[in-house]
Amino acid sequence: MGRHQNAGARTGSVLRARLALLALLCSILVPLLVAGLRSVLWALVGIAGLALASVGVWWTLAHTGVLRVLGLVLSVLAPLTVLSLYSASGMLGPALLSLALWVLAVASARTAMAPPRAVAERAEAPHDPWIVMNPRSGGGKVERFGLVAKARAAGARVVLLDGHQDVVALARQAVAEGADLLAVAGGDGTQALVAEVAARHDVPFVVIPAGTRNHFALDLGLDRDDPAAALEALTDGLELRVDLGFAADRVFVNNASFGTYASVVADPAYRDAKLHTTLRSLPGLLTGEDAPGLRIRAGPTRIGALQALLVSNNPYLRAVDSARPGRRERLDSGQLGVLGVRVSNTAQAARLVRGARSGAVMRLRADEVVVDADTADIAVGIDGEHVVLPTPVVCRTAPGALRVHVPRHRPGKPLTGAPADWPRVARLARGRLITHEHGPTPTEPDPGA
């Protein structure tokens, strides 16, 4: 049966690779058939509109006064002008169709190159689960969804935070008293603190998405609109092995941010007035004396003069690679994702439309990243929580360090895929085997097994 499943999976990958190439070809042919060689001119018009919009965004963020107002107007007016020109010339429909075909091509290529999916293990039900809950997270989700009563009905010990306890000490004490599963109903920052204890003692961990954003829960496929559904992992769950990221000695389940964003988050006014605080702080952080000059070292790669840096626990998808940007393609690749931004003037902002080739955006994957600056310490946003760490900061990954129990029935499965490597996609479309770099991706057990 396994042989037939492997053959079926390979056939599906070949078909998706052929669909990717067909969609890519059609995305090029559609504008050519409608406008001939003039389609090149219209493509240049679109690129120019994006470049002007990028300049407008830069002026809005990096300046104040009249230039900020002009930037806001330009960032809105430039794309609207391009859309109006496309509509007046009859090119709007073909352009949107071409864009849709290109998105389909990239999505098909990614899924065609996805690693084989391995069967996740059914989790053994814990005898003494322990759950810490933050009643203030997510606007009071703990109370709104009746999580305390439901968790206790499932046999769990529940500890409610009042803002003064040491969460790590509580988790360690729970393990010392015999807890064989740790769980958190709260935000990603609290999740990371308890996850480190669980990993250190090789105890399973359960995520209950009771925070505001819950990015970790999203990438695990959990239902963020129904935190109580995560409690099913206590009785009917699967066990996944996922990675953990470290910034110095601090664990992160999502990311550690350095530079601009971390400095904004450090402002005490940020919690109550996020947009106002960001717009007030950014000009000084991007072009003023407070602008951070970050340097990184990742293996042989050396990059300096970065204003913002994001080191993530597994790489994030590019915005164009998915209908839901900001997702991670997997949580068990054994690598950190690194995204850096270096924009110091209008010309560099305009070149952002070139992506990684602009020199303003840097993306890479690494096992370890060393972040340095010209100061003795540096502000870091670790899963949204502000901390200050001495420089240099060594970021590393701990592959498969965390045993996560998730409900067997989840509304959203973790994303799977691989970068759209078109030469490899073409080889696969011709029926040639490909070799995956990161091994299988966990999935659900076969119900018939």
Short mmCIF file of N, CA, C and O in Angstrom, two decimals, residues 182-245:
data_model
loop_
_atom_site.label_atom_id
_atom_site.label_comp_id
_atom_site.label_asym_id
_atom_site.label_seq_id
_atom_site.Cartn_x
_atom_site.Cartn_y
_atom_site.Cartn_z
N LEU A 182 2.70 20.26 29.71
CA LEU A 182 2.58 21.68 30.03
C LEU A 182 1.80 22.37 28.92
O LEU A 182 1.96 22.03 27.74
N ALA A 183 0.97 23.32 29.30
CA ALA A 183 0.17 24.04 28.30
C ALA A 183 0.05 25.49 28.71
O ALA A 183 0.17 25.84 29.90
N VAL A 184 -0.22 26.34 27.72
CA VAL A 184 -0.39 27.77 27.96
C VAL A 184 -1.61 28.26 27.22
O VAL A 184 -1.76 28.01 26.02
N ALA A 185 -2.47 28.98 27.94
CA ALA A 185 -3.57 29.72 27.32
C ALA A 185 -3.20 31.19 27.46
O ALA A 185 -3.42 31.80 28.51
N GLY A 186 -2.62 31.73 26.40
CA GLY A 186 -2.13 33.11 26.46
C GLY A 186 -1.44 33.47 25.17
O GLY A 186 -1.59 32.79 24.15
N GLY A 187 -0.66 34.55 25.21
CA GLY A 187 0.02 35.04 24.02
C GLY A 187 1.29 34.28 23.71
O GLY A 187 1.74 33.43 24.49
N ASP A 188 1.90 34.65 22.58
CA ASP A 188 3.10 33.93 22.12
C ASP A 188 4.28 34.12 23.05
O ASP A 188 5.13 33.23 23.18
N GLY A 189 4.38 35.29 23.72
CA GLY A 189 5.48 35.50 24.65
C GLY A 189 5.44 34.52 25.80
O GLY A 189 6.47 33.93 26.18
N THR A 190 4.26 34.31 26.38
CA THR A 190 4.12 33.33 27.47
C THR A 190 4.31 31.91 26.94
O THR A 190 4.90 31.06 27.62
N GLN A 191 3.81 31.65 25.72
CA GLN A 191 4.00 30.32 25.11
C GLN A 191 5.49 29.97 25.06
O GLN A 191 5.89 28.85 25.38
N ALA A 192 6.31 30.93 24.65
CA ALA A 192 7.74 30.67 24.49
C ALA A 192 8.40 30.34 25.83
O ALA A 192 9.24 29.44 25.92
N LEU A 193 8.03 31.06 26.89
CA LEU A 193 8.64 30.83 28.20
C LEU A 193 8.37 29.41 28.70
O LEU A 193 9.27 28.73 29.20
N VAL A 194 7.13 28.97 28.59
CA VAL A 194 6.78 27.63 29.07
C VAL A 194 7.29 26.55 28.12
O VAL A 194 7.68 25.45 28.55
N ALA A 195 7.31 26.87 26.81
CA ALA A 195 7.82 25.90 25.83
C ALA A 195 9.28 25.54 26.12
O ALA A 195 9.69 24.39 25.95
N GLU A 196 10.07 26.51 26.58
CA GLU A 196 11.46 26.22 26.90
C GLU A 196 11.56 25.21 28.03
O GLU A 196 12.37 24.28 28.00
N VAL A 197 10.73 25.37 29.06
CA VAL A 197 10.73 24.42 30.17
C VAL A 197 10.31 23.03 29.68
O VAL A 197 10.91 22.01 30.05
N ALA A 198 9.27 22.99 28.85
CA ALA A 198 8.80 21.71 28.33
C ALA A 198 9.89 21.02 27.52
O ALA A 198 10.10 19.81 27.66
N ALA A 199 10.59 21.78 26.68
CA ALA A 199 11.64 21.19 25.86
C ALA A 199 12.80 20.70 26.72
O ALA A 199 13.37 19.63 26.48
N ARG A 200 13.15 21.48 27.72
CA ARG A 200 14.29 21.12 28.58
C ARG A 200 14.02 19.81 29.33
O ARG A 200 14.94 19.02 29.56
N HIS A 201 12.78 19.57 29.69
CA HIS A 201 12.43 18.35 30.46
C HIS A 201 11.79 17.29 29.57
O HIS A 201 11.32 16.27 30.11
N ASP A 202 11.77 17.52 28.26
CA ASP A 202 11.19 16.56 27.30
C ASP A 202 9.75 16.22 27.66
O ASP A 202 9.34 15.06 27.64
N VAL A 203 8.99 17.24 28.02
CA VAL A 203 7.58 17.09 28.37
C VAL A 203 6.74 17.66 27.23
O VAL A 203 7.07 18.72 26.68
N PRO A 204 5.66 17.00 26.82
CA PRO A 204 4.82 17.53 25.75
C PRO A 204 4.24 18.91 26.09
O PRO A 204 4.04 19.23 27.27
N PHE A 205 3.97 19.67 25.05
CA PHE A 205 3.50 21.04 25.20
C PHE A 205 2.23 21.24 24.36
O PHE A 205 2.14 20.70 23.26
N VAL A 206 1.28 21.97 24.90
CA VAL A 206 0.03 22.25 24.18
C VAL A 206 -0.17 23.75 24.10
O VAL A 206 -0.02 24.47 25.10
N VAL A 207 -0.50 24.22 22.91
CA VAL A 207 -0.77 25.64 22.66
C VAL A 207 -2.29 25.85 22.67
O VAL A 207 -3.02 25.22 21.90
N ILE A 208 -2.75 26.75 23.54
CA ILE A 208 -4.16 27.14 23.57
C ILE A 208 -4.22 28.61 23.15
O ILE A 208 -3.78 29.49 23.90
N PRO A 209 -4.70 28.90 21.96
CA PRO A 209 -4.59 30.26 21.40
C PRO A 209 -5.54 31.26 22.04
O PRO A 209 -6.59 31.60 21.49
N ALA A 210 -5.16 31.73 23.23
CA ALA A 210 -5.99 32.69 23.95
C ALA A 210 -5.39 34.08 23.93
O ALA A 210 -5.83 34.96 24.67
N GLY A 211 -4.37 34.31 23.09
CA GLY A 211 -3.77 35.62 22.99
C GLY A 211 -4.43 36.47 21.92
O GLY A 211 -5.53 36.17 21.44
N THR A 212 -3.74 37.53 21.51
CA THR A 212 -4.31 38.44 20.52
C THR A 212 -4.04 37.96 19.10
O THR A 212 -4.94 37.90 18.27
N ARG A 213 -2.80 37.60 18.81
CA ARG A 213 -2.45 37.21 17.43
C ARG A 213 -2.25 35.70 17.29
O ARG A 213 -2.68 35.10 16.33
N ASN A 214 -1.49 35.10 18.20
CA ASN A 214 -1.31 33.65 18.19
C ASN A 214 -0.74 33.13 16.88
O ASN A 214 -1.28 32.24 16.25
N HIS A 215 0.39 33.70 16.45
CA HIS A 215 1.01 33.26 15.19
C HIS A 215 1.50 31.82 15.28
O HIS A 215 1.44 31.08 14.29
N PHE A 216 1.99 31.42 16.44
CA PHE A 216 2.46 30.04 16.60
C PHE A 216 1.31 29.07 16.40
O PHE A 216 1.44 28.05 15.72
N ALA A 217 0.17 29.38 17.00
CA ALA A 217 -1.02 28.53 16.85
C ALA A 217 -1.47 28.47 15.40
O ALA A 217 -1.89 27.43 14.90
N LEU A 218 -1.37 29.59 14.68
CA LEU A 218 -1.76 29.63 13.27
C LEU A 218 -0.93 28.65 12.46
O LEU A 218 -1.47 27.88 11.65
N ASP A 219 0.38 28.65 12.68
CA ASP A 219 1.25 27.77 11.91
C ASP A 219 1.16 26.31 12.34
O ASP A 219 1.60 25.42 11.63
N LEU A 220 0.58 26.07 13.51
CA LEU A 220 0.30 24.70 13.93
C LEU A 220 -1.05 24.21 13.40
O LEU A 220 -1.40 23.04 13.57
N GLY A 221 -1.80 25.11 12.77
CA GLY A 221 -3.09 24.74 12.20
C GLY A 221 -4.23 24.80 13.19
O GLY A 221 -5.31 24.26 12.91
N LEU A 222 -4.05 25.45 14.34
CA LEU A 222 -5.09 25.49 15.36
C LEU A 222 -6.16 26.53 15.03
O LEU A 222 -5.92 27.47 14.26
N ASP A 223 -7.32 26.37 15.62
CA ASP A 223 -8.43 27.28 15.42
C ASP A 223 -8.29 28.44 16.41
O ASP A 223 -8.59 28.30 17.60
N ARG A 224 -7.86 29.60 15.92
CA ARG A 224 -7.65 30.75 16.80
C ARG A 224 -8.96 31.39 17.24
O ARG A 224 -8.97 32.18 18.18
N ASP A 225 -10.04 31.07 16.55
CA ASP A 225 -11.34 31.62 16.93
C ASP A 225 -12.05 30.78 18.00
O ASP A 225 -13.08 31.19 18.52
N ASP A 226 -11.51 29.60 18.29
CA ASP A 226 -12.10 28.73 19.30
C ASP A 226 -10.98 28.10 20.14
O ASP A 226 -10.59 26.95 19.91
N PRO A 227 -10.43 28.86 21.10
CA PRO A 227 -9.31 28.33 21.90
C PRO A 227 -9.64 27.03 22.61
O PRO A 227 -8.76 26.19 22.82
N ALA A 228 -10.91 26.83 22.99
CA ALA A 228 -11.27 25.62 23.73
C ALA A 228 -11.06 24.36 22.91
O ALA A 228 -10.84 23.28 23.47
N ALA A 229 -11.08 24.49 21.57
CA ALA A 229 -10.88 23.32 20.71
C ALA A 229 -9.49 22.72 20.91
O ALA A 229 -9.29 21.52 20.72
N ALA A 230 -8.52 23.54 21.32
CA ALA A 230 -7.16 23.04 21.53
C ALA A 230 -7.08 22.06 22.70
O ALA A 230 -6.15 21.25 22.78
N LEU A 231 -8.04 22.13 23.61
CA LEU A 231 -8.04 21.21 24.76
C LEU A 231 -8.25 19.76 24.34
O LEU A 231 -7.96 18.85 25.12
N GLU A 232 -8.75 19.54 23.13
CA GLU A 232 -8.91 18.16 22.65
C GLU A 232 -7.57 17.45 22.54
O GLU A 232 -7.52 16.21 22.51
N ALA A 233 -6.48 18.23 22.47
CA ALA A 233 -5.15 17.61 22.42
C ALA A 233 -4.84 16.82 23.68
O ALA A 233 -3.96 15.94 23.67
N LEU A 234 -5.55 17.09 24.78
CA LEU A 234 -5.32 16.35 26.02
C LEU A 234 -5.85 14.93 25.95
O LEU A 234 -5.38 14.04 26.66
N THR A 235 -6.85 14.70 25.12
CA THR A 235 -7.49 13.38 25.07
C THR A 235 -7.41 12.72 23.70
O THR A 235 -7.44 11.50 23.60
N ASP A 236 -7.33 13.50 22.64
CA ASP A 236 -7.32 12.94 21.28
C ASP A 236 -6.39 13.79 20.43
O ASP A 236 -6.82 14.64 19.66
N GLY A 237 -5.10 13.54 20.60
CA GLY A 237 -4.13 14.40 19.94
C GLY A 237 -3.08 13.68 19.14
O GLY A 237 -2.99 12.45 19.14
N LEU A 238 -2.29 14.48 18.42
CA LEU A 238 -1.13 14.02 17.67
C LEU A 238 0.10 14.70 18.23
O LEU A 238 0.02 15.81 18.75
N GLU A 239 1.23 14.04 18.13
CA GLU A 239 2.47 14.65 18.60
C GLU A 239 3.33 15.06 17.40
O GLU A 239 3.62 14.25 16.52
N LEU A 240 3.73 16.32 17.39
CA LEU A 240 4.62 16.85 16.37
C LEU A 240 5.93 17.26 17.04
O LEU A 240 5.94 17.71 18.19
N ARG A 241 7.01 17.15 16.31
CA ARG A 241 8.29 17.66 16.78
C ARG A 241 8.57 18.96 16.02
O ARG A 241 8.64 18.98 14.80
N VAL A 242 8.72 20.07 16.74
CA VAL A 242 8.99 21.34 16.10
C VAL A 242 10.25 21.96 16.69
O VAL A 242 10.71 21.59 17.77
N ASP A 243 10.80 22.92 15.96
CA ASP A 243 12.03 23.58 16.37
C ASP A 243 11.75 24.71 17.34
O ASP A 243 10.63 25.23 17.42
N LEU A 244 12.77 25.11 18.04
CA LEU A 244 12.74 26.31 18.87
C LEU A 244 13.89 27.22 18.47
O LEU A 244 14.97 26.76 18.10
N GLY A 245 13.64 28.54 18.51
CA GLY A 245 14.70 29.50 18.25
C GLY A 245 15.21 30.09 19.54
O GLY A 245 14.48 30.18 20.54
#
